[in-house]
Amino acid sequence: MKSGKELERFEELQDLPNDSHFLKPYLLQLRQKAEQEAVLRDHLDLSENFLIRFLRARDFDVDLSLKLLINYHRWRKECPEITANLHVSSVLGLLQNHYHGVLRSRDASGSRVLIYRIGQWNPKDFTAYEVFRVSLITSELIVQETETQRNGLKAIFDLQGWCFAHALQINPSLAKKISAVLTDAFPLKVRGIHLLNEPLLFHPVFAMIRPFLPDKIKQRVHLHGSSFAGSLCHFFPHSILPPEYGGAGPGLEEVCQEWTRFIMQSEDRLHQLSTDGYPEKGCLSVKQMKSF
């Protein structure tokens, strides 16, 4: 456990820009350690823009950052059914059906807020692996944002419309892969998971996923039921939530359409990720990120 002074120092590091000379020693240490790992040496981009994500995700603890980097590599290699095809065309039907969006504004802590509408997923048309690929696409895009690296994300899952056909798609193998990304295989901090309109049929599926989650993630899962209007506002500003969730922000369809356009504008980046399995050097241009 880190001391108070160590935590304060790591918080100060988080506030620094990526090109700060104070971050250089951590980046150098992580690169040197990564180059000594056979599984990483010939496969991953070890540029500063890439490595900083892992350092921020683990509060600049170099050893923990290295472990996360290795897990990220292994997860991508072991889950080709999810990671090998990040082309927009592979999930365009889901996106156009307004299944997923990212709120225009961040919450009070600076976290990105992601929304998933399970009722818009037709299990006859898309498998759970394709549905999870939507999450990976969004994660690979928002992880490039420094503010998201610092403050992480929160996800709202609207389970209205969840049915037996959805439940049949989730097996223990997929549950383990999902939990890996939530815990120690992707360089983003999950600050909260909020479930709305969860039916009784969903609870066995959640019971399958829950054992794979560490305690800190379990504590960040909030079940709101159908009376979410009174509880969701305790976690998110009224001004950013869609009207459908009791807020004054843009509506769900507008949110989903905006994010779909942004994903489509990122096709070149996603093509690169699909081609070689790993991020190319550098990040999206500032112009492209500001287009959303």
Short mmCIF file of C-alpha atoms in Angstrom, two decimals:
data_model
loop_
_atom_site.label_atom_id
_atom_site.label_comp_id
_atom_site.label_asym_id
_atom_site.label_seq_id
_atom_site.Cartn_x
_atom_site.Cartn_y
_atom_site.Cartn_z
CA MET A 1 0.00 0.00 0.00
CA LYS A 2 1.33 3.42 -0.97
CA SER A 3 2.01 6.01 1.72
CA GLY A 4 0.25 9.37 1.78
CA LYS A 5 3.30 11.10 0.33
CA GLU A 6 3.56 8.54 -2.48
CA LEU A 7 -0.10 8.98 -3.38
CA GLU A 8 0.33 12.74 -3.42
CA ARG A 9 3.35 12.42 -5.69
CA PHE A 10 1.51 10.15 -8.11
CA GLU A 11 -1.43 12.57 -8.22
CA GLU A 12 0.98 15.35 -9.11
CA LEU A 13 2.43 13.21 -11.90
CA GLN A 14 -1.05 12.59 -13.29
CA ASP A 15 -1.58 16.33 -13.64
CA LEU A 16 1.56 16.80 -15.75
CA PRO A 17 1.40 16.93 -19.57
CA ASN A 18 2.71 13.94 -21.51
CA ASP A 19 5.85 15.80 -22.60
CA SER A 20 6.87 16.86 -19.09
CA HIS A 21 10.50 16.03 -18.32
CA PHE A 22 9.39 14.74 -14.91
CA LEU A 23 7.68 11.81 -16.66
CA LYS A 24 10.70 10.85 -18.76
CA PRO A 25 12.37 8.62 -16.11
CA TYR A 26 9.18 6.54 -15.72
CA LEU A 27 8.79 6.19 -19.47
CA LEU A 28 12.43 5.19 -19.83
CA GLN A 29 12.16 2.57 -17.08
CA LEU A 30 8.99 1.08 -18.56
CA ARG A 31 10.48 0.93 -22.06
CA GLN A 32 13.65 -0.73 -20.80
CA LYS A 33 11.69 -3.34 -18.86
CA ALA A 34 9.35 -3.94 -21.82
CA GLU A 35 12.28 -4.46 -24.19
CA GLN A 36 13.51 -7.24 -21.91
CA GLU A 37 10.20 -9.10 -22.24
CA ALA A 38 10.29 -11.52 -25.16
CA VAL A 39 6.51 -11.37 -25.60
CA LEU A 40 6.65 -7.60 -26.11
CA ARG A 41 9.93 -6.90 -27.86
CA ASP A 42 8.86 -7.49 -31.45
CA HIS A 43 5.17 -6.75 -31.26
CA LEU A 44 4.23 -3.58 -29.44
CA ASP A 45 4.77 0.07 -30.17
CA LEU A 46 6.93 1.33 -27.29
CA SER A 47 6.59 5.02 -28.09
CA GLU A 48 5.99 7.47 -25.27
CA ASN A 49 2.44 8.18 -26.47
CA PHE A 50 1.63 4.50 -26.10
CA LEU A 51 3.49 3.74 -22.86
CA ILE A 52 2.10 6.75 -20.99
CA ARG A 53 -1.35 5.14 -21.05
CA PHE A 54 -0.13 2.21 -18.98
CA LEU A 55 1.75 4.42 -16.53
CA ARG A 56 -1.28 6.64 -15.94
CA ALA A 57 -3.52 3.58 -15.56
CA ARG A 58 -1.28 2.31 -12.75
CA ASP A 59 -0.40 5.65 -11.15
CA PHE A 60 3.17 5.54 -12.47
CA ASP A 61 4.07 2.31 -10.71
CA VAL A 62 6.46 0.96 -13.36
CA ASP A 63 6.21 -2.72 -12.35
CA LEU A 64 2.41 -2.67 -12.32
CA SER A 65 2.43 -0.78 -15.62
CA LEU A 66 4.63 -3.47 -17.16
CA LYS A 67 2.28 -6.19 -15.93
CA LEU A 68 -0.65 -4.34 -17.49
CA LEU A 69 1.25 -3.96 -20.76
CA ILE A 70 2.01 -7.69 -20.87
CA ASN A 71 -1.61 -8.57 -20.07
CA TYR A 72 -2.83 -6.21 -22.79
CA HIS A 73 -0.61 -7.97 -25.32
CA ARG A 74 -1.70 -11.43 -24.22
CA TRP A 75 -5.39 -10.54 -24.17
CA ARG A 76 -5.29 -9.17 -27.72
CA LYS A 77 -3.40 -12.24 -28.90
CA GLU A 78 -5.69 -14.72 -27.16
CA CYS A 79 -8.99 -13.09 -28.21
CA PRO A 80 -8.78 -12.74 -32.02
CA GLU A 81 -12.55 -13.22 -32.30
CA ILE A 82 -12.84 -9.77 -30.66
CA THR A 83 -9.60 -7.98 -31.49
CA ALA A 84 -8.68 -9.08 -35.01
CA ASN A 85 -11.37 -7.12 -36.85
CA LEU A 86 -11.92 -3.60 -35.53
CA HIS A 87 -13.26 -2.29 -38.81
CA VAL A 88 -16.39 -0.16 -38.43
CA SER A 89 -18.20 -2.34 -40.98
CA SER A 90 -18.09 -5.29 -38.56
CA VAL A 91 -20.33 -3.52 -36.03
CA LEU A 92 -22.02 -0.82 -38.14
CA GLY A 93 -25.47 -2.39 -37.77
CA LEU A 94 -25.25 -2.18 -33.99
CA LEU A 95 -24.04 1.40 -34.09
CA GLN A 96 -26.72 2.50 -36.53
CA ASN A 97 -29.30 0.90 -34.27
CA HIS A 98 -28.25 3.33 -31.52
CA TYR A 99 -26.84 0.61 -29.31
CA HIS A 100 -23.87 2.61 -28.02
CA GLY A 101 -22.84 6.18 -27.39
CA VAL A 102 -20.50 8.36 -25.35
CA LEU A 103 -21.87 11.42 -23.61
CA ARG A 104 -20.72 14.73 -25.03
CA SER A 105 -19.66 16.01 -21.60
CA ARG A 106 -17.62 14.34 -18.89
CA ASP A 107 -18.87 13.87 -15.36
CA ALA A 108 -17.77 15.99 -12.41
CA SER A 109 -14.61 13.89 -11.90
CA GLY A 110 -13.54 14.16 -15.54
CA SER A 111 -14.52 10.60 -16.47
CA ARG A 112 -15.85 9.72 -19.89
CA VAL A 113 -19.40 8.34 -19.66
CA LEU A 114 -20.31 5.44 -21.96
CA ILE A 115 -23.85 4.21 -22.58
CA TYR A 116 -24.91 0.76 -23.79
CA ARG A 117 -28.54 0.01 -24.68
CA ILE A 118 -28.98 -3.76 -24.58
CA GLY A 119 -32.47 -3.62 -26.06
CA GLN A 120 -30.96 -2.30 -29.31
CA TRP A 121 -28.85 -5.47 -29.68
CA ASN A 122 -30.61 -8.20 -31.65
CA PRO A 123 -28.80 -11.46 -30.74
CA LYS A 124 -30.01 -13.00 -34.01
CA ASP A 125 -27.92 -10.48 -35.95
CA PHE A 126 -24.88 -9.95 -33.71
CA THR A 127 -22.98 -12.24 -31.37
CA ALA A 128 -21.80 -11.23 -27.93
CA TYR A 129 -18.26 -11.10 -29.32
CA GLU A 130 -19.30 -8.49 -31.87
CA VAL A 131 -21.11 -6.55 -29.16
CA PHE A 132 -18.00 -6.60 -27.02
CA ARG A 133 -15.96 -5.45 -30.02
CA VAL A 134 -17.94 -2.18 -29.93
CA SER A 135 -16.60 -1.61 -26.41
CA LEU A 136 -13.06 -2.35 -27.52
CA ILE A 137 -13.31 0.06 -30.45
CA THR A 138 -14.48 2.86 -28.16
CA SER A 139 -11.85 2.01 -25.54
CA GLU A 140 -9.05 2.11 -28.12
CA LEU A 141 -10.20 5.57 -29.21
CA ILE A 142 -10.81 7.24 -25.86
CA VAL A 143 -7.61 5.84 -24.31
CA GLN A 144 -5.76 8.27 -26.56
CA GLU A 145 -7.23 11.20 -24.61
CA THR A 146 -4.98 12.39 -21.79
CA GLU A 147 -7.94 13.43 -19.64
CA THR A 148 -9.45 9.96 -20.00
CA GLN A 149 -6.12 8.35 -19.14
CA ARG A 150 -6.15 10.40 -15.94
CA ASN A 151 -9.81 10.12 -14.96
CA GLY A 152 -10.98 6.88 -16.53
CA LEU A 153 -14.50 5.99 -17.60
CA LYS A 154 -17.91 5.16 -16.21
CA ALA A 155 -20.37 2.95 -18.05
CA ILE A 156 -24.17 2.93 -17.98
CA PHE A 157 -25.77 -0.31 -19.15
CA ASP A 158 -29.48 0.02 -19.88
CA LEU A 159 -30.74 -3.56 -19.69
CA GLN A 160 -34.29 -2.85 -20.76
CA GLY A 161 -35.15 -5.49 -23.34
CA TRP A 162 -32.74 -8.09 -21.98
CA CYS A 163 -34.14 -11.53 -22.82
CA PHE A 164 -33.28 -15.21 -22.80
CA ALA A 165 -31.59 -14.94 -26.22
CA HIS A 166 -29.14 -12.40 -24.77
CA ALA A 167 -28.42 -14.59 -21.76
CA LEU A 168 -27.59 -17.56 -24.00
CA GLN A 169 -24.82 -15.54 -25.64
CA ILE A 170 -22.85 -15.14 -22.40
CA ASN A 171 -20.78 -18.17 -21.40
CA PRO A 172 -18.07 -18.55 -18.74
CA SER A 173 -15.29 -18.13 -21.32
CA LEU A 174 -16.65 -14.80 -22.54
CA ALA A 175 -17.38 -13.70 -18.97
CA LYS A 176 -13.71 -14.25 -18.12
CA LYS A 177 -12.57 -12.26 -21.16
CA ILE A 178 -14.89 -9.38 -20.28
CA SER A 179 -13.65 -9.31 -16.70
CA ALA A 180 -10.02 -9.31 -17.86
CA VAL A 181 -10.54 -6.01 -19.67
CA LEU A 182 -12.31 -4.55 -16.64
CA THR A 183 -9.49 -5.54 -14.31
CA ASP A 184 -5.96 -5.89 -15.63
CA ALA A 185 -5.76 -6.09 -19.43
CA PHE A 186 -6.57 -2.60 -20.72
CA PRO A 187 -5.01 0.75 -19.75
CA LEU A 188 -8.19 2.51 -18.67
CA LYS A 189 -9.49 3.01 -15.15
CA VAL A 190 -13.08 1.83 -14.71
CA ARG A 191 -14.53 4.28 -12.20
CA GLY A 192 -18.08 3.00 -12.17
CA ILE A 193 -20.52 0.52 -13.74
CA HIS A 194 -24.20 1.43 -13.53
CA LEU A 195 -26.93 -1.05 -14.43
CA LEU A 196 -30.45 0.19 -15.25
CA ASN A 197 -33.68 -1.75 -15.75
CA GLU A 198 -31.98 -5.04 -14.92
CA PRO A 199 -34.51 -7.91 -15.06
CA LEU A 200 -34.42 -11.06 -12.95
CA LEU A 201 -33.17 -12.96 -15.98
CA PHE A 202 -29.99 -10.91 -15.94
CA HIS A 203 -28.92 -11.83 -12.42
CA PRO A 204 -27.61 -15.34 -13.29
CA VAL A 205 -25.41 -13.77 -15.99
CA PHE A 206 -24.08 -11.18 -13.60
CA ALA A 207 -23.44 -13.95 -11.07
CA MET A 208 -21.28 -15.64 -13.74
CA ILE A 209 -19.17 -12.50 -14.31
CA ARG A 210 -18.92 -11.29 -10.72
CA PRO A 211 -16.43 -13.90 -9.37
CA PHE A 212 -13.85 -12.79 -11.94
CA LEU A 213 -13.99 -9.18 -10.77
CA PRO A 214 -11.65 -7.79 -8.09
CA ASP A 215 -13.21 -6.27 -4.99
CA LYS A 216 -12.55 -2.70 -6.08
CA ILE A 217 -14.56 -3.22 -9.28
CA LYS A 218 -17.35 -5.03 -7.42
CA GLN A 219 -17.66 -2.00 -5.17
CA ARG A 220 -18.09 0.22 -8.23
CA VAL A 221 -21.02 -1.73 -9.65
CA HIS A 222 -24.37 -0.05 -8.93
CA LEU A 223 -27.74 -1.66 -9.64
CA HIS A 224 -30.42 1.01 -10.09
CA GLY A 225 -33.39 -1.06 -11.24
CA SER A 226 -36.30 0.68 -12.95
CA SER A 227 -36.31 3.57 -10.47
CA PHE A 228 -32.97 4.88 -11.74
CA ALA A 229 -34.21 8.46 -12.15
CA GLY A 230 -33.88 9.03 -8.42
CA SER A 231 -30.49 7.37 -7.93
CA LEU A 232 -28.54 8.01 -11.14
CA CYS A 233 -28.38 11.75 -10.40
CA HIS A 234 -26.33 10.99 -7.28
CA PHE A 235 -23.51 9.81 -9.53
CA PHE A 236 -23.81 12.03 -12.62
CA PRO A 237 -24.61 15.73 -13.11
CA HIS A 238 -28.16 16.34 -14.25
CA SER A 239 -26.82 18.53 -17.05
CA ILE A 240 -24.97 15.73 -18.88
CA LEU A 241 -27.49 12.88 -18.66
CA PRO A 242 -29.93 12.30 -21.54
CA PRO A 243 -33.58 13.23 -20.88
CA GLU A 244 -34.44 9.51 -21.04
CA TYR A 245 -32.39 9.11 -17.85
CA GLY A 246 -33.76 12.17 -16.09
CA GLY A 247 -31.16 14.64 -17.33
CA ALA A 248 -31.04 17.79 -19.44
CA GLY A 249 -28.34 16.73 -21.91
CA PRO A 250 -28.68 15.58 -25.52
CA GLY A 251 -31.08 12.70 -26.14
CA LEU A 252 -29.92 9.10 -26.48
CA GLU A 253 -30.35 8.91 -30.26
CA GLU A 254 -28.33 12.09 -30.75
CA VAL A 255 -25.60 10.81 -28.41
CA CYS A 256 -25.39 7.51 -30.28
CA GLN A 257 -25.40 9.17 -33.70
CA GLU A 258 -22.58 11.54 -32.72
CA TRP A 259 -20.39 8.74 -31.44
CA THR A 260 -21.10 6.58 -34.48
CA ARG A 261 -19.92 9.44 -36.71
CA PHE A 262 -16.76 9.77 -34.66
CA ILE A 263 -16.02 6.05 -34.91
CA MET A 264 -16.55 6.19 -38.67
CA GLN A 265 -14.14 9.15 -38.90
CA SER A 266 -11.58 6.96 -37.08
CA GLU A 267 -11.71 4.18 -39.67
CA ASP A 268 -8.04 4.58 -40.69
CA ARG A 269 -6.90 4.20 -37.09
CA LEU A 270 -9.11 1.17 -36.55
CA HIS A 271 -7.88 -0.36 -39.80
CA GLN A 272 -4.32 -0.08 -38.52
CA LEU A 273 -5.25 -1.78 -35.27
CA SER A 274 -6.89 -4.60 -37.22
CA THR A 275 -3.98 -4.97 -39.62
CA ASP A 276 -1.19 -5.51 -37.15
CA GLY A 277 -3.12 -6.08 -33.94
CA TYR A 278 -1.43 -3.21 -32.11
CA PRO A 279 -1.52 0.58 -32.14
CA GLU A 280 0.59 2.36 -34.67
CA LYS A 281 3.01 4.97 -33.39
CA GLY A 282 1.46 8.25 -32.35
CA CYS A 283 -2.11 9.25 -31.64
CA LEU A 284 -5.08 10.64 -33.47
CA SER A 285 -4.57 14.20 -34.54
CA VAL A 286 -5.90 16.96 -32.33
CA LYS A 287 -8.13 18.01 -35.21
CA GLN A 288 -9.69 14.54 -35.39
CA MET A 289 -10.24 14.29 -31.61
CA LYS A 290 -11.83 17.76 -31.59
CA SER A 291 -14.20 16.76 -34.35
CA PHE A 292 -16.30 14.99 -31.71
#
